[in-house]
Amino acid sequence: MQITKFLAYLLFSSFILISCSDDDDNNPLSNALQADNQRPLGSSANALLSSNTFTSLTIEMVSVQGFEPTTTAVNAFKQFLEERLFKPDGITINQRSVPSSNTAPFSIEEISEIENNTRSLFNVGDEITVYVYFADGSREDDTNVQVTLGTAYRNTSMVIYEGTLRQLSTRPNSPLLSTIETATLNHEFSHLLGLVNIGTPLQSDHEDQDANGHCNVQSCLMEAAIEFGSGMMGLGDMVPELDAQCIADLQANGGR
Ligand SMILES: [Zn+2]
Ligand SMILES: [Zn+2]
């Protein structure tokens, strides 16, 4: 999440404008089927965590050719999900590659449009789906001092700025690319799970007052810094984990 719930809401609103002008969305049936996957960030937290409505999860992982994540990261991400989610019928990650959109650097509106053009899986029956896009470039509001590694922008949608991750991994003393990828995937997906206080209610007072949607426990996966390049330096090759308070929030909202 890009810092505030309010901004997330704005992002959602801007998506509506885009989808209304998209000629591919004229089929009322497909619009109805897709509506469940076009809600605000955090609104599917319980649906993702518990098996109440959905007993399986399929992740549609779409990468620009040449910007696919490492196998190590995909496996670690899947393990992270299996530790936190109740999905008795399993968690599946479908991967495929697509040509570049040639639109880097990206605004979230541009990422939403790419999703409109490339997402093929939507919730069906007892299967919930999540879209993850590995972009060949950076977020457009990056600066010399702060870069964004990923953004969770709707209830079942997130982007990883793989171009930025790869640049970061070539710096001296940087963690391995697979470590940066895993930390970013786990962090952004945890926003889909409603952390911190965006769809999953707090069980204790641990929201960062200076960075809404994040955790104030040092070295927790949901520290705001993890979303930015600065937070990756000094990690070594340890992927940060959720602290006890974040896990307690997820468990109280149906998680494992
Ligand atoms: Zn974040
Ligand atoms: Zn935490």
CSV table of C-alpha atoms and ligand atoms in Angstrom, one decimal:
chain,number,residue,atom,x,y,z
A,1,MET,CA,0.0,0.0,0.0
A,2,GLN,CA,1.2,3.5,-0.7
A,3,ILE,CA,1.0,4.7,2.8
A,4,THR,CA,-2.6,5.7,3.4
A,5,LYS,CA,-6.0,4.1,3.2
A,6,PHE,CA,-7.2,7.3,1.7
A,7,LEU,CA,-4.8,7.1,-1.2
A,8,ALA,CA,-5.7,3.5,-1.8
A,9,TYR,CA,-9.3,4.6,-2.1
A,10,LEU,CA,-8.2,7.3,-4.6
A,11,LEU,CA,-6.4,4.6,-6.6
A,12,PHE,CA,-9.5,2.5,-6.6
A,13,SER,CA,-11.5,5.5,-7.8
A,14,SER,CA,-9.1,6.2,-10.6
A,15,PHE,CA,-9.4,2.6,-11.7
A,16,ILE,CA,-13.1,3.0,-12.2
A,17,LEU,CA,-12.5,5.8,-14.6
A,18,ILE,CA,-10.2,3.7,-16.6
A,19,SER,CA,-12.4,0.7,-16.7
A,20,CYS,CA,-15.4,2.8,-17.9
A,21,SER,CA,-13.4,3.8,-21.0
A,22,ASP,CA,-12.2,0.3,-21.7
A,23,ASP,CA,-13.9,-1.2,-24.8
A,24,ASP,CA,-13.1,-4.7,-23.7
A,25,ASP,CA,-15.4,-4.3,-20.6
A,26,ASN,CA,-18.7,-4.1,-22.5
A,27,ASN,CA,-19.8,-7.6,-21.6
A,28,PRO,CA,-22.2,-7.3,-18.6
A,29,LEU,CA,-21.6,-10.9,-17.6
A,30,SER,CA,-17.9,-10.6,-17.5
A,31,ASN,CA,-18.2,-7.3,-15.6
A,32,ALA,CA,-20.3,-8.9,-12.9
A,33,LEU,CA,-17.8,-11.8,-12.6
A,34,GLN,CA,-14.9,-9.5,-12.4
A,35,ALA,CA,-16.5,-7.1,-9.9
A,36,ASP,CA,-15.4,-9.2,-6.9
A,37,ASN,CA,-11.7,-8.6,-7.9
A,38,GLN,CA,-12.1,-4.9,-8.3
A,39,ARG,CA,-12.8,-3.7,-4.8
A,40,PRO,CA,-10.6,-1.5,-2.5
A,41,LEU,CA,-7.4,-2.8,-0.9
A,42,GLY,CA,-8.0,-4.9,2.2
A,43,SER,CA,-11.6,-5.6,1.5
A,44,SER,CA,-10.9,-9.3,0.8
A,45,ALA,CA,-8.7,-9.9,3.8
A,46,ASN,CA,-11.0,-12.4,5.5
A,47,ALA,CA,-11.8,-14.1,2.2
A,48,LEU,CA,-8.0,-14.6,1.6
A,49,LEU,CA,-7.2,-15.7,5.1
A,50,SER,CA,-10.0,-18.1,6.0
A,51,SER,CA,-11.8,-20.9,4.2
A,52,ASN,CA,-15.2,-19.5,5.0
A,53,THR,CA,-16.0,-18.5,1.4
A,54,PHE,CA,-13.0,-19.7,-0.6
A,55,THR,CA,-11.2,-23.0,0.0
A,56,SER,CA,-8.5,-22.5,-2.6
A,57,LEU,CA,-6.3,-19.7,-3.9
A,58,THR,CA,-4.8,-19.3,-7.3
A,59,ILE,CA,-2.2,-16.6,-8.0
A,60,GLU,CA,-1.9,-15.4,-11.5
A,61,MET,CA,1.7,-14.2,-11.8
A,62,VAL,CA,2.3,-12.3,-15.0
A,63,SER,CA,5.8,-11.1,-15.7
A,64,VAL,CA,7.3,-9.0,-18.5
A,65,GLN,CA,9.6,-11.2,-20.6
A,66,GLY,CA,13.0,-11.1,-19.0
A,67,PHE,CA,11.7,-9.8,-15.7
A,68,GLU,CA,10.4,-13.0,-14.2
A,69,PRO,CA,11.0,-13.6,-10.4
A,70,THR,CA,13.6,-16.1,-9.2
A,71,THR,CA,12.3,-19.6,-8.5
A,72,THR,CA,13.7,-19.3,-5.0
A,73,ALA,CA,11.4,-16.3,-4.3
A,74,VAL,CA,8.3,-17.9,-5.8
A,75,ASN,CA,8.8,-21.0,-3.6
A,76,ALA,CA,9.4,-18.9,-0.5
A,77,PHE,CA,6.3,-16.7,-1.2
A,78,LYS,CA,4.2,-19.8,-1.6
A,79,GLN,CA,5.5,-21.2,1.7
A,80,PHE,CA,4.7,-17.9,3.4
A,81,LEU,CA,1.1,-18.1,2.2
A,82,GLU,CA,0.8,-21.7,3.3
A,83,GLU,CA,1.9,-20.7,6.8
A,84,ARG,CA,-0.8,-18.0,7.2
A,85,LEU,CA,-3.8,-18.9,5.0
A,86,PHE,CA,-6.5,-21.6,5.5
A,87,LYS,CA,-6.9,-23.0,2.0
A,88,PRO,CA,-7.6,-26.7,2.3
A,89,ASP,CA,-7.9,-27.2,-1.4
A,90,GLY,CA,-4.5,-25.7,-2.0
A,91,ILE,CA,-2.6,-22.6,-3.2
A,92,THR,CA,-1.5,-22.6,-6.8
A,93,ILE,CA,0.8,-20.1,-8.5
A,94,ASN,CA,0.3,-19.8,-12.3
A,95,GLN,CA,3.2,-18.1,-14.0
A,96,ARG,CA,3.4,-16.7,-17.5
A,97,SER,CA,5.3,-14.0,-19.4
A,98,VAL,CA,4.0,-11.2,-21.6
A,99,PRO,CA,5.7,-8.6,-23.8
A,100,SER,CA,6.6,-5.2,-22.4
A,101,SER,CA,4.0,-2.5,-22.3
A,102,ASN,CA,6.8,0.0,-23.1
A,103,THR,CA,5.2,2.5,-20.7
A,104,ALA,CA,7.8,2.5,-17.8
A,105,PRO,CA,8.0,4.3,-15.4
A,106,PHE,CA,4.5,3.5,-14.2
A,107,SER,CA,1.7,5.2,-12.5
A,108,ILE,CA,-0.9,3.0,-10.7
A,109,GLU,CA,-3.4,4.0,-13.4
A,110,GLU,CA,-1.1,2.5,-16.0
A,111,ILE,CA,-0.6,-0.7,-13.9
A,112,SER,CA,-4.4,-1.0,-13.6
A,113,GLU,CA,-4.7,-0.7,-17.4
A,114,ILE,CA,-2.0,-3.5,-17.9
A,115,GLU,CA,-4.0,-5.6,-15.5
A,116,ASN,CA,-7.2,-5.0,-17.5
A,117,ASN,CA,-5.3,-6.2,-20.6
A,118,THR,CA,-3.5,-9.2,-19.1
A,119,ARG,CA,-5.5,-10.6,-16.1
A,120,SER,CA,-7.4,-13.7,-17.1
A,121,LEU,CA,-8.4,-15.3,-13.7
A,122,PHE,CA,-11.2,-14.1,-11.5
A,123,ASN,CA,-12.9,-15.6,-8.5
A,124,VAL,CA,-15.0,-18.6,-9.4
A,125,GLY,CA,-17.0,-20.8,-7.0
A,126,ASP,CA,-14.8,-21.5,-4.0
A,127,GLU,CA,-11.6,-20.3,-5.6
A,128,ILE,CA,-10.3,-16.8,-5.0
A,129,THR,CA,-7.7,-15.4,-7.4
A,130,VAL,CA,-4.9,-12.8,-7.0
A,131,TYR,CA,-3.1,-11.0,-9.8
A,132,VAL,CA,0.6,-10.2,-9.4
A,133,TYR,CA,2.4,-8.2,-12.2
A,134,PHE,CA,6.2,-8.1,-12.4
A,135,ALA,CA,6.9,-4.8,-14.2
A,136,ASP,CA,9.9,-4.0,-16.3
A,137,GLY,CA,10.6,-0.7,-14.7
A,138,SER,CA,10.0,1.6,-11.7
A,139,ARG,CA,7.2,3.5,-10.2
A,140,GLU,CA,7.0,7.0,-11.7
A,141,ASP,CA,7.2,8.9,-8.4
A,142,ASP,CA,10.5,7.3,-7.4
A,143,THR,CA,13.2,9.8,-6.3
A,144,ASN,CA,17.0,9.7,-5.8
A,145,VAL,CA,16.5,9.0,-2.1
A,146,GLN,CA,13.5,6.7,-2.2
A,147,VAL,CA,12.3,4.0,-4.5
A,148,THR,CA,9.1,1.9,-4.3
A,149,LEU,CA,9.5,-1.8,-4.6
A,150,GLY,CA,5.9,-2.8,-4.9
A,151,THR,CA,2.3,-1.6,-4.5
A,152,ALA,CA,-0.8,-3.5,-3.4
A,153,TYR,CA,-3.5,-1.4,-5.2
A,154,ARG,CA,-6.8,-3.3,-5.0
A,155,ASN,CA,-8.3,-6.2,-3.0
A,156,THR,CA,-6.7,-8.9,-5.2
A,157,SER,CA,-4.1,-6.9,-7.2
A,158,MET,CA,-0.4,-6.0,-6.7
A,159,VAL,CA,2.6,-5.0,-8.7
A,160,ILE,CA,6.3,-5.7,-8.1
A,161,TYR,CA,8.6,-3.2,-9.8
A,162,GLU,CA,11.1,-5.9,-10.8
A,163,GLY,CA,13.2,-3.4,-12.8
A,164,THR,CA,13.8,-1.5,-9.5
A,165,LEU,CA,14.5,-4.7,-7.5
A,166,ARG,CA,17.2,-5.8,-10.0
A,167,GLN,CA,18.9,-2.4,-9.9
A,168,LEU,CA,18.9,-2.5,-6.1
A,169,SER,CA,20.4,-6.0,-6.0
A,170,THR,CA,23.5,-4.8,-7.9
A,171,ARG,CA,24.4,-2.3,-5.3
A,172,PRO,CA,27.3,-3.1,-2.9
A,173,ASN,CA,26.2,-4.9,0.3
A,174,SER,CA,22.7,-5.5,-1.2
A,175,PRO,CA,20.8,-8.7,-0.3
A,176,LEU,CA,20.4,-11.3,-3.0
A,177,LEU,CA,17.7,-10.5,-5.6
A,178,SER,CA,15.7,-13.5,-4.4
A,179,THR,CA,15.7,-12.1,-0.9
A,180,ILE,CA,14.4,-8.7,-2.1
A,181,GLU,CA,11.8,-10.3,-4.2
A,182,THR,CA,10.5,-12.5,-1.4
A,183,ALA,CA,10.4,-9.6,1.1
A,184,THR,CA,8.5,-7.5,-1.4
A,185,LEU,CA,6.0,-10.2,-2.4
A,186,ASN,CA,5.3,-11.1,1.3
A,187,HIS,CA,5.0,-7.4,2.3
A,188,GLU,CA,2.6,-6.5,-0.5
A,189,PHE,CA,0.5,-9.6,-0.1
A,190,SER,CA,0.2,-8.9,3.6
A,191,HIS,CA,-1.5,-5.6,2.6
A,192,LEU,CA,-4.0,-7.7,0.7
A,193,LEU,CA,-4.4,-9.6,4.0
A,194,GLY,CA,-5.5,-6.4,5.6
A,195,LEU,CA,-2.2,-5.4,7.4
A,196,VAL,CA,-1.9,-3.1,9.2
A,197,ASN,CA,-5.4,-2.0,10.1
A,198,ILE,CA,-6.6,-1.9,6.5
A,199,GLY,CA,-9.3,-4.5,6.5
A,200,THR,CA,-8.0,-6.7,9.4
A,201,PRO,CA,-8.8,-5.1,12.7
A,202,LEU,CA,-5.9,-4.4,15.2
A,203,GLN,CA,-5.7,-6.7,18.2
A,204,SER,CA,-3.1,-4.5,19.8
A,205,ASP,CA,-1.8,-1.0,19.2
A,206,HIS,CA,1.0,-1.5,16.7
A,207,GLU,CA,0.1,0.7,13.7
A,208,ASP,CA,2.9,3.1,12.7
A,209,GLN,CA,1.5,6.6,13.3
A,210,ASP,CA,3.9,8.1,10.8
A,211,ALA,CA,3.1,5.5,8.1
A,212,ASN,CA,-0.5,4.3,8.1
A,213,GLY,CA,-1.0,0.7,7.0
A,214,HIS,CA,2.3,-0.3,8.5
A,215,CYS,CA,3.7,-1.8,11.7
A,216,ASN,CA,5.7,0.0,14.3
A,217,VAL,CA,7.7,-3.0,15.4
A,218,GLN,CA,11.3,-2.7,14.3
A,219,SER,CA,12.3,-5.4,11.8
A,220,CYS,CA,8.7,-6.7,11.3
A,221,LEU,CA,7.9,-7.5,7.6
A,222,MET,CA,5.2,-4.8,7.7
A,223,GLU,CA,7.6,-2.0,8.6
A,224,ALA,CA,7.1,0.8,6.1
A,225,ALA,CA,10.7,0.8,5.1
A,226,ILE,CA,10.4,-2.7,3.6
A,227,GLU,CA,8.3,-1.2,0.8
A,228,PHE,CA,11.2,1.1,-0.1
A,229,GLY,CA,14.8,0.4,-1.2
A,230,SER,CA,16.3,1.8,2.0
A,231,GLY,CA,14.6,-0.9,4.0
A,232,MET,CA,16.3,-3.7,2.1
A,233,MET,CA,19.9,-2.6,2.9
A,234,GLY,CA,21.3,-4.3,5.9
A,235,LEU,CA,18.9,-7.2,5.7
A,236,GLY,CA,21.7,-9.6,4.8
A,237,ASP,CA,20.0,-12.5,3.2
A,238,MET,CA,17.3,-12.9,5.9
A,239,VAL,CA,13.8,-12.3,4.7
A,240,PRO,CA,12.0,-10.2,7.4
A,241,GLU,CA,9.1,-12.0,9.1
A,242,LEU,CA,5.8,-10.9,10.6
A,243,ASP,CA,6.1,-10.1,14.3
A,244,ALA,CA,3.7,-11.6,16.9
A,245,GLN,CA,1.3,-8.7,16.8
A,246,CYS,CA,0.8,-8.8,13.0
A,247,ILE,CA,0.2,-12.6,13.2
A,248,ALA,CA,-2.3,-12.1,16.0
A,249,ASP,CA,-4.3,-9.7,13.8
A,250,LEU,CA,-4.3,-12.2,11.0
A,251,GLN,CA,-5.4,-15.0,13.2
A,252,ALA,CA,-8.2,-13.0,14.7
A,253,ASN,CA,-9.5,-12.4,11.1
A,254,GLY,CA,-9.6,-16.0,10.2
A,255,GLY,CA,-5.9,-16.7,9.3
A,256,ARG,CA,-3.6,-19.5,10.4
B,1,ZN,ZN,3.7,-1.4,2.7
B,2,ZN,ZN,4.3,-6.2,12.7
